[in-house]
Coordinates of C-alpha atoms (C1' of nucleotides) in Angstrom, one line a residue:
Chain A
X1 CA 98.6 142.9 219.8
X2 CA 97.0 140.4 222.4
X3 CA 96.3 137.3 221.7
X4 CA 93.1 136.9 220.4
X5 CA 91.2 133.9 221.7
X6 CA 88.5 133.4 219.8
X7 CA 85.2 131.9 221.7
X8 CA 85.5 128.4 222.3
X9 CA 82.9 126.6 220.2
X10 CA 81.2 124.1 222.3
X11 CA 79.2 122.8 218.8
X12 CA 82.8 121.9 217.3
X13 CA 83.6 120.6 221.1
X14 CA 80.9 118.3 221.5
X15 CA 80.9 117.4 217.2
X16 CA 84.4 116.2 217.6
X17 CA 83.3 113.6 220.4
X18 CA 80.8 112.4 218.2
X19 CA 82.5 110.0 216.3
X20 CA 84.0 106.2 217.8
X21 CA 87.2 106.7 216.2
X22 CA 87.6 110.0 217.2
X23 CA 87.2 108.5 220.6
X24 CA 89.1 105.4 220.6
X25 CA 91.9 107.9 219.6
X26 CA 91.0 110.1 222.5
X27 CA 91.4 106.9 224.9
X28 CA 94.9 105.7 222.9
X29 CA 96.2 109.1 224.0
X30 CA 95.2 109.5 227.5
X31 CA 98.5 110.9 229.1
X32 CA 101.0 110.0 226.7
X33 CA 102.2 111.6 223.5
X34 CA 101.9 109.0 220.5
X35 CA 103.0 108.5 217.5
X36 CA 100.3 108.3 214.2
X37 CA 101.9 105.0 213.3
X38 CA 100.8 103.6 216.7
X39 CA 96.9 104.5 216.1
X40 CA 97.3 103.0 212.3
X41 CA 98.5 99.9 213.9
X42 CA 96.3 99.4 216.8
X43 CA 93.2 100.7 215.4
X44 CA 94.0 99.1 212.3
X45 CA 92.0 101.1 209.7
X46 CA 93.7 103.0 206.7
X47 CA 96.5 105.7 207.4
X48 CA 95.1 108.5 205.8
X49 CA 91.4 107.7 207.7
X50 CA 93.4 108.1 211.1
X51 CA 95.4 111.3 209.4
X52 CA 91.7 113.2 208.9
X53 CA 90.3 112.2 212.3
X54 CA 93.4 113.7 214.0
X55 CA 93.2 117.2 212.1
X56 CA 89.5 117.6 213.2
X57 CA 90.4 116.9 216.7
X58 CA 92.8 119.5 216.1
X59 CA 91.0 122.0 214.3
X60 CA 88.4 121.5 217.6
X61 CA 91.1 122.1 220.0
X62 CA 91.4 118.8 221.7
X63 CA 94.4 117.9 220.6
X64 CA 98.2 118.6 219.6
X65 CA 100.8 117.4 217.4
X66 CA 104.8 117.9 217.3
X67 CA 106.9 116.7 214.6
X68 CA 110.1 114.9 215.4
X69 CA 112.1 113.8 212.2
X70 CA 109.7 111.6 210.3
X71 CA 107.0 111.3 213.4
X72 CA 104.5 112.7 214.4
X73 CA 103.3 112.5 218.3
X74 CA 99.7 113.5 218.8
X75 CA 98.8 114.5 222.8
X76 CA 95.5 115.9 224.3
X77 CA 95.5 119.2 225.5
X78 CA 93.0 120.5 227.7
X79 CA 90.9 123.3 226.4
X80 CA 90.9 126.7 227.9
X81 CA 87.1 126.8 228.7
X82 CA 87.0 125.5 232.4
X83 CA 83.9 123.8 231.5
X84 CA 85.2 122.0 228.4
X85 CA 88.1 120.5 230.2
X86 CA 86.4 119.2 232.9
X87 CA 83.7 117.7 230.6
X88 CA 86.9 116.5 228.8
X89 CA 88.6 114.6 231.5
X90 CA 85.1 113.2 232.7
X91 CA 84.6 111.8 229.1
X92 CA 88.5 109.9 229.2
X93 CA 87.7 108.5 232.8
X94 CA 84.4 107.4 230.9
X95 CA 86.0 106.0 228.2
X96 CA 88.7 104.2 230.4
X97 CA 85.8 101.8 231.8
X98 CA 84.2 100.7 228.5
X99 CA 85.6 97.3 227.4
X100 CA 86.6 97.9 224.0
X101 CA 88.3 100.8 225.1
X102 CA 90.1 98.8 227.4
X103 CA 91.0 96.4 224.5
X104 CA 92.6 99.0 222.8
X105 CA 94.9 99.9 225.3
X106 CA 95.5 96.8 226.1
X107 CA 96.9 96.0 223.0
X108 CA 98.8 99.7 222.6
X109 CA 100.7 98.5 225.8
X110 CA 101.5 95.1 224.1
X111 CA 102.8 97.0 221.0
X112 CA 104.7 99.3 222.7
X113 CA 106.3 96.6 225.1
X114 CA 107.0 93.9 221.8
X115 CA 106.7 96.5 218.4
X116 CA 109.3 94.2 216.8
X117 CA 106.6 91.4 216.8
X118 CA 104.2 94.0 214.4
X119 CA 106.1 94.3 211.3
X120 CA 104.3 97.8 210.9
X121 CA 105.9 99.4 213.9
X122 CA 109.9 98.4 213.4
X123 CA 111.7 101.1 214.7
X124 CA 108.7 102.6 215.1
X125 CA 108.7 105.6 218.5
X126 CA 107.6 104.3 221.8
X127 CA 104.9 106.8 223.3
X128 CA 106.3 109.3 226.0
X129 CA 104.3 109.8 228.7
X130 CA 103.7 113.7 229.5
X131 CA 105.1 115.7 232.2
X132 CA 102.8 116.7 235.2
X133 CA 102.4 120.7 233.7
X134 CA 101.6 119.7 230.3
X135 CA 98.1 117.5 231.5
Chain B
X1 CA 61.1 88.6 227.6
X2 CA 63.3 90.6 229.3
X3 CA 63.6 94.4 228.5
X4 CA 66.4 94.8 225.7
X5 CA 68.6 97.8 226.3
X6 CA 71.0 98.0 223.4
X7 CA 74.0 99.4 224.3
X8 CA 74.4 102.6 224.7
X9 CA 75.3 105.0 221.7
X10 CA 78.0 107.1 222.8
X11 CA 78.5 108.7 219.8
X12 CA 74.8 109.7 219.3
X13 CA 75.2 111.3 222.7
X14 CA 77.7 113.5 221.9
X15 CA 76.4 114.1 218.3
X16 CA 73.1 115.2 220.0
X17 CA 75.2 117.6 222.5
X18 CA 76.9 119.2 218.8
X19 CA 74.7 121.6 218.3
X20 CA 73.9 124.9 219.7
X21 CA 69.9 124.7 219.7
X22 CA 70.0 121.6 221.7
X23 CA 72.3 122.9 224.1
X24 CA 70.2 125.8 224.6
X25 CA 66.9 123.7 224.8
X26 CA 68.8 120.8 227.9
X27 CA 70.0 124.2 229.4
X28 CA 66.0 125.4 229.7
X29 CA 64.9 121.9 231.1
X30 CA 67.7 121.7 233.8
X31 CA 65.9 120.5 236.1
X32 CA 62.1 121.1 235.3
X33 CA 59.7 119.8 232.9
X34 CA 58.9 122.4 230.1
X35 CA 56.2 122.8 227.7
X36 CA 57.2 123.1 224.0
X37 CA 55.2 126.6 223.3
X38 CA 58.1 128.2 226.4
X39 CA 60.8 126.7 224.2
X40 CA 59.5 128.4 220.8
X41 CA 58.7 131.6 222.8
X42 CA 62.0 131.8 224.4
X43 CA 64.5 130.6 221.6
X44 CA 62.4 132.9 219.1
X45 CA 63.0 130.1 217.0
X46 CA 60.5 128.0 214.5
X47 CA 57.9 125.6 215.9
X48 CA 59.2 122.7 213.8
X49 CA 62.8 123.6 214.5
X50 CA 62.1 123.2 217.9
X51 CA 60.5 120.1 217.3
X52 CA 63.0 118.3 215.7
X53 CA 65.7 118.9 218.0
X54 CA 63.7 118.0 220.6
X55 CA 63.0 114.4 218.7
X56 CA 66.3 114.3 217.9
X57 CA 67.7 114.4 221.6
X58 CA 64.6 112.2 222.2
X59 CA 66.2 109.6 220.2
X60 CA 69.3 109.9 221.6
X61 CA 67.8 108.9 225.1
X62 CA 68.4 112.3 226.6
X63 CA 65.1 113.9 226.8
X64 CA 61.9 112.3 227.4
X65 CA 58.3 113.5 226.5
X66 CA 54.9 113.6 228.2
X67 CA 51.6 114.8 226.8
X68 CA 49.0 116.4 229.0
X69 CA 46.2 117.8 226.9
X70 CA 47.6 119.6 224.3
X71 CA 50.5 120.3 225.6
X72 CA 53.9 118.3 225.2
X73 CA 55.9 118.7 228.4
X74 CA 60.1 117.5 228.1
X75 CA 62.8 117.2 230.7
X76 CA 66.2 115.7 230.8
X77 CA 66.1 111.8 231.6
X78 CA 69.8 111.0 233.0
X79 CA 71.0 107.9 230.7
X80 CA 70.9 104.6 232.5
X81 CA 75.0 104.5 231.2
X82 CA 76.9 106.0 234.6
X83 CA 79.4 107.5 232.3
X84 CA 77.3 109.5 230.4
X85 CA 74.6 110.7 233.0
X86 CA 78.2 111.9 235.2
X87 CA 78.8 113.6 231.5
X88 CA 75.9 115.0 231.0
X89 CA 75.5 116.7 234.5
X90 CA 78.7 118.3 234.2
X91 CA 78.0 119.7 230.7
X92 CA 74.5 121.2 232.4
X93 CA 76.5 122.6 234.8
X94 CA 78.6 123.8 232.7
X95 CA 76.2 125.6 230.1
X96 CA 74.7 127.5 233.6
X97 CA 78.0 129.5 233.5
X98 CA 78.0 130.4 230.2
X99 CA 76.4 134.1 229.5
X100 CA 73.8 133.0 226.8
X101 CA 72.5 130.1 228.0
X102 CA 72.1 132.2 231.3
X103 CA 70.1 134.6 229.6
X104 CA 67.9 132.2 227.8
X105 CA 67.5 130.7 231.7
X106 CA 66.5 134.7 233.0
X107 CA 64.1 135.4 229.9
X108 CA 62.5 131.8 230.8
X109 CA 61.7 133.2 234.4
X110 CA 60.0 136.2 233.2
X111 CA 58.2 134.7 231.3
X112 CA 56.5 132.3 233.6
X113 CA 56.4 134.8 236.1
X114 CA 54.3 137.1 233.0
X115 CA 53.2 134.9 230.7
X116 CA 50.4 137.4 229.8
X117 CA 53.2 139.7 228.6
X118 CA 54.0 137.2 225.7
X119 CA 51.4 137.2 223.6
X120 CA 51.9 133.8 222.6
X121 CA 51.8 132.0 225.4
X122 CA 48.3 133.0 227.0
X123 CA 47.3 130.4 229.0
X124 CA 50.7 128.3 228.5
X125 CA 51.1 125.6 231.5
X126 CA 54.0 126.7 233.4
X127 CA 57.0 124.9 233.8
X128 CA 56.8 122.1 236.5
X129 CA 60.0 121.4 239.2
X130 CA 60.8 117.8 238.8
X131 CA 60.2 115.6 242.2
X132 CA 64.4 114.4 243.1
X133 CA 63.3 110.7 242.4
X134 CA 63.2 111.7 238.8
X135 CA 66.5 113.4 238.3
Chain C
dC1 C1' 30.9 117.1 213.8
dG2 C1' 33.9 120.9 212.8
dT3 C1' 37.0 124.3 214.0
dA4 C1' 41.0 125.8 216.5
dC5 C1' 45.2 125.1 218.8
dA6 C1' 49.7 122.6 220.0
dC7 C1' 52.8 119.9 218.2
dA8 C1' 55.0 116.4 215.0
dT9 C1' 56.3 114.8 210.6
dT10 C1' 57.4 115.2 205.6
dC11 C1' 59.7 117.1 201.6
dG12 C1' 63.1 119.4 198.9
dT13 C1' 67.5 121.6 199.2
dC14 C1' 72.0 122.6 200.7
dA15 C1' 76.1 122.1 203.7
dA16 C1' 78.9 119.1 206.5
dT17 C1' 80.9 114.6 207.3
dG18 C1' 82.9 110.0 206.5
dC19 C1' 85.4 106.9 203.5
dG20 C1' 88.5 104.8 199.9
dT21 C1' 91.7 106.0 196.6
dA22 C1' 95.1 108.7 194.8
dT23 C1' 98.5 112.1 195.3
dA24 C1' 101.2 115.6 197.8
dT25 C1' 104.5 117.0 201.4
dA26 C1' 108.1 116.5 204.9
dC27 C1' 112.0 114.3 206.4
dT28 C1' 116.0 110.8 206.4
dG29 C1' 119.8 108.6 204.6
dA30 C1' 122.7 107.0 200.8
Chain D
dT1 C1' 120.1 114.7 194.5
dC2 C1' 117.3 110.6 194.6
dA3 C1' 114.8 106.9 196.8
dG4 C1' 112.1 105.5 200.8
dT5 C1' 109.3 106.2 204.8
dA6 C1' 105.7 108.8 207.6
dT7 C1' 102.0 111.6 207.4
dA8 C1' 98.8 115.0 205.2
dT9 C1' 95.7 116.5 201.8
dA10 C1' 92.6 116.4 197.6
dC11 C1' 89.0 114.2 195.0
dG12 C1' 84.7 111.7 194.2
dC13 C1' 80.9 109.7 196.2
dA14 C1' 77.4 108.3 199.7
dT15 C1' 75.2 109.5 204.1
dT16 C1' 73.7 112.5 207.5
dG17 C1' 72.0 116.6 209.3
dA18 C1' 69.8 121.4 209.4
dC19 C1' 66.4 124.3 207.7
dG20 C1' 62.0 126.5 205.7
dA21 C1' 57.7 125.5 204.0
dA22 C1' 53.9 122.6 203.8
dT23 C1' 51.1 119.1 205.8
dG24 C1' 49.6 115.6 209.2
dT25 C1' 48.0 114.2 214.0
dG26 C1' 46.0 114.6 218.6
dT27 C1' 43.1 117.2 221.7
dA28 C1' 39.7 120.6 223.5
dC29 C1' 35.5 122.9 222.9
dG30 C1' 31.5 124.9 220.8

DNA sequence: CGTACACATTCGTCAATGCGTATATACTGA
DNA sequence: TCAGTATATACGCATTGACGAATGTGTACG
């Protein structure tokens, strides 16, 4: 049986965008795979709120998580409608020049540089940026 | 006092690009101004449907209205935020390759090519092409 | 004026969404 | 097997959004 694709849905597509934290997680991500403790930390709101915003990014396609042990790494994949993905990668460049965007990452690549100074992330999974085929 | 622009709600943007009557109604406008009666006609949808999704991208900054005589004419104004006008073109650009919203587009030709033919638009203005300056 | 037309708004209802809190699940290590 | 950590899901509640039906507003015209 071939894989059935089921229409994108552009409604779920453009719904999913439509939320700030749903964004600022979009912008954490970028190109690099990261870790749910990350976002907890440098979005700093509650656990499981981060936890639902991930699944309906996921249940819209945008993104993918892999386990590893206890972790979880979260990475944006590109959708298979031509259009969405280039809509997609328009939005992150977007997002990259609004400042509290740029706050945000800012402080992701403090964390990830110095975690043992947050006492959240000890030990905590530094993000892995993705290879060139997986974008 | 100077004009106040309030920052720019990203997330309203994108909420107003969730839903699948609003897509279809920016796809009609493109790049001409259309009356509301083509948009009922065409969509085969409720008046007052039509009408507030068309307030509702009106209040997200992405439509703009004009009255002339009875008639209500809207078109697409591009968002003074660079990000979200480059967003926006590409997501028109976009809906022209998808099959529906092409479709709506052909039925909108011949039906300002015949408006006699629809019963309900007898003496409907036709859609205007929008001068560059505005777009 | 008063009627007719084009369009906007309101109202009641129902579904979807967001959030905090509590709890469940998956994995690790002793 | 049990405790601890990381993450996900369920529950209850408040808000928002979509829709049909009814009603309101602005304009042309007799």
């Amino acid at each position: 049986m071939a894989t059935k694709s089921k229409p994108f849905n552009v409604e779920r597509f453009f719904q999913a965008l439509g939320d700030n934290t749903r964004l600022r997680l979009l912008n954490l991500m970028g190109e690099q795979e990261i870790c749910v403790c990350y976002f907890v930390e440098i979005l700093d709101q509650a656990q499981p709120k981060i936890s639902r915003h991930l699944a309906y990014l996921r249940r819209a396609g945008i993104v993918a998580a892999r386990r590893e042990g206890k972790w979880m790494y979260y990475r944006i994949v590109m959708p298979p409608n031509l259009g969405a993905s280039q809509v997609l990668q328009q939005t992150l460049a977007w997002l990259k020049e609004e400042r509290t965007m740029q706050a945000d990452r800012s402080r992701l690549t403090k964390a990830c540089c110095t975690p043992a100074k947050f006492t959240a992330l000890q030990g905590a999974p530094l993000p892995v940026s993705l290879p060139n085929e997986a974008r």
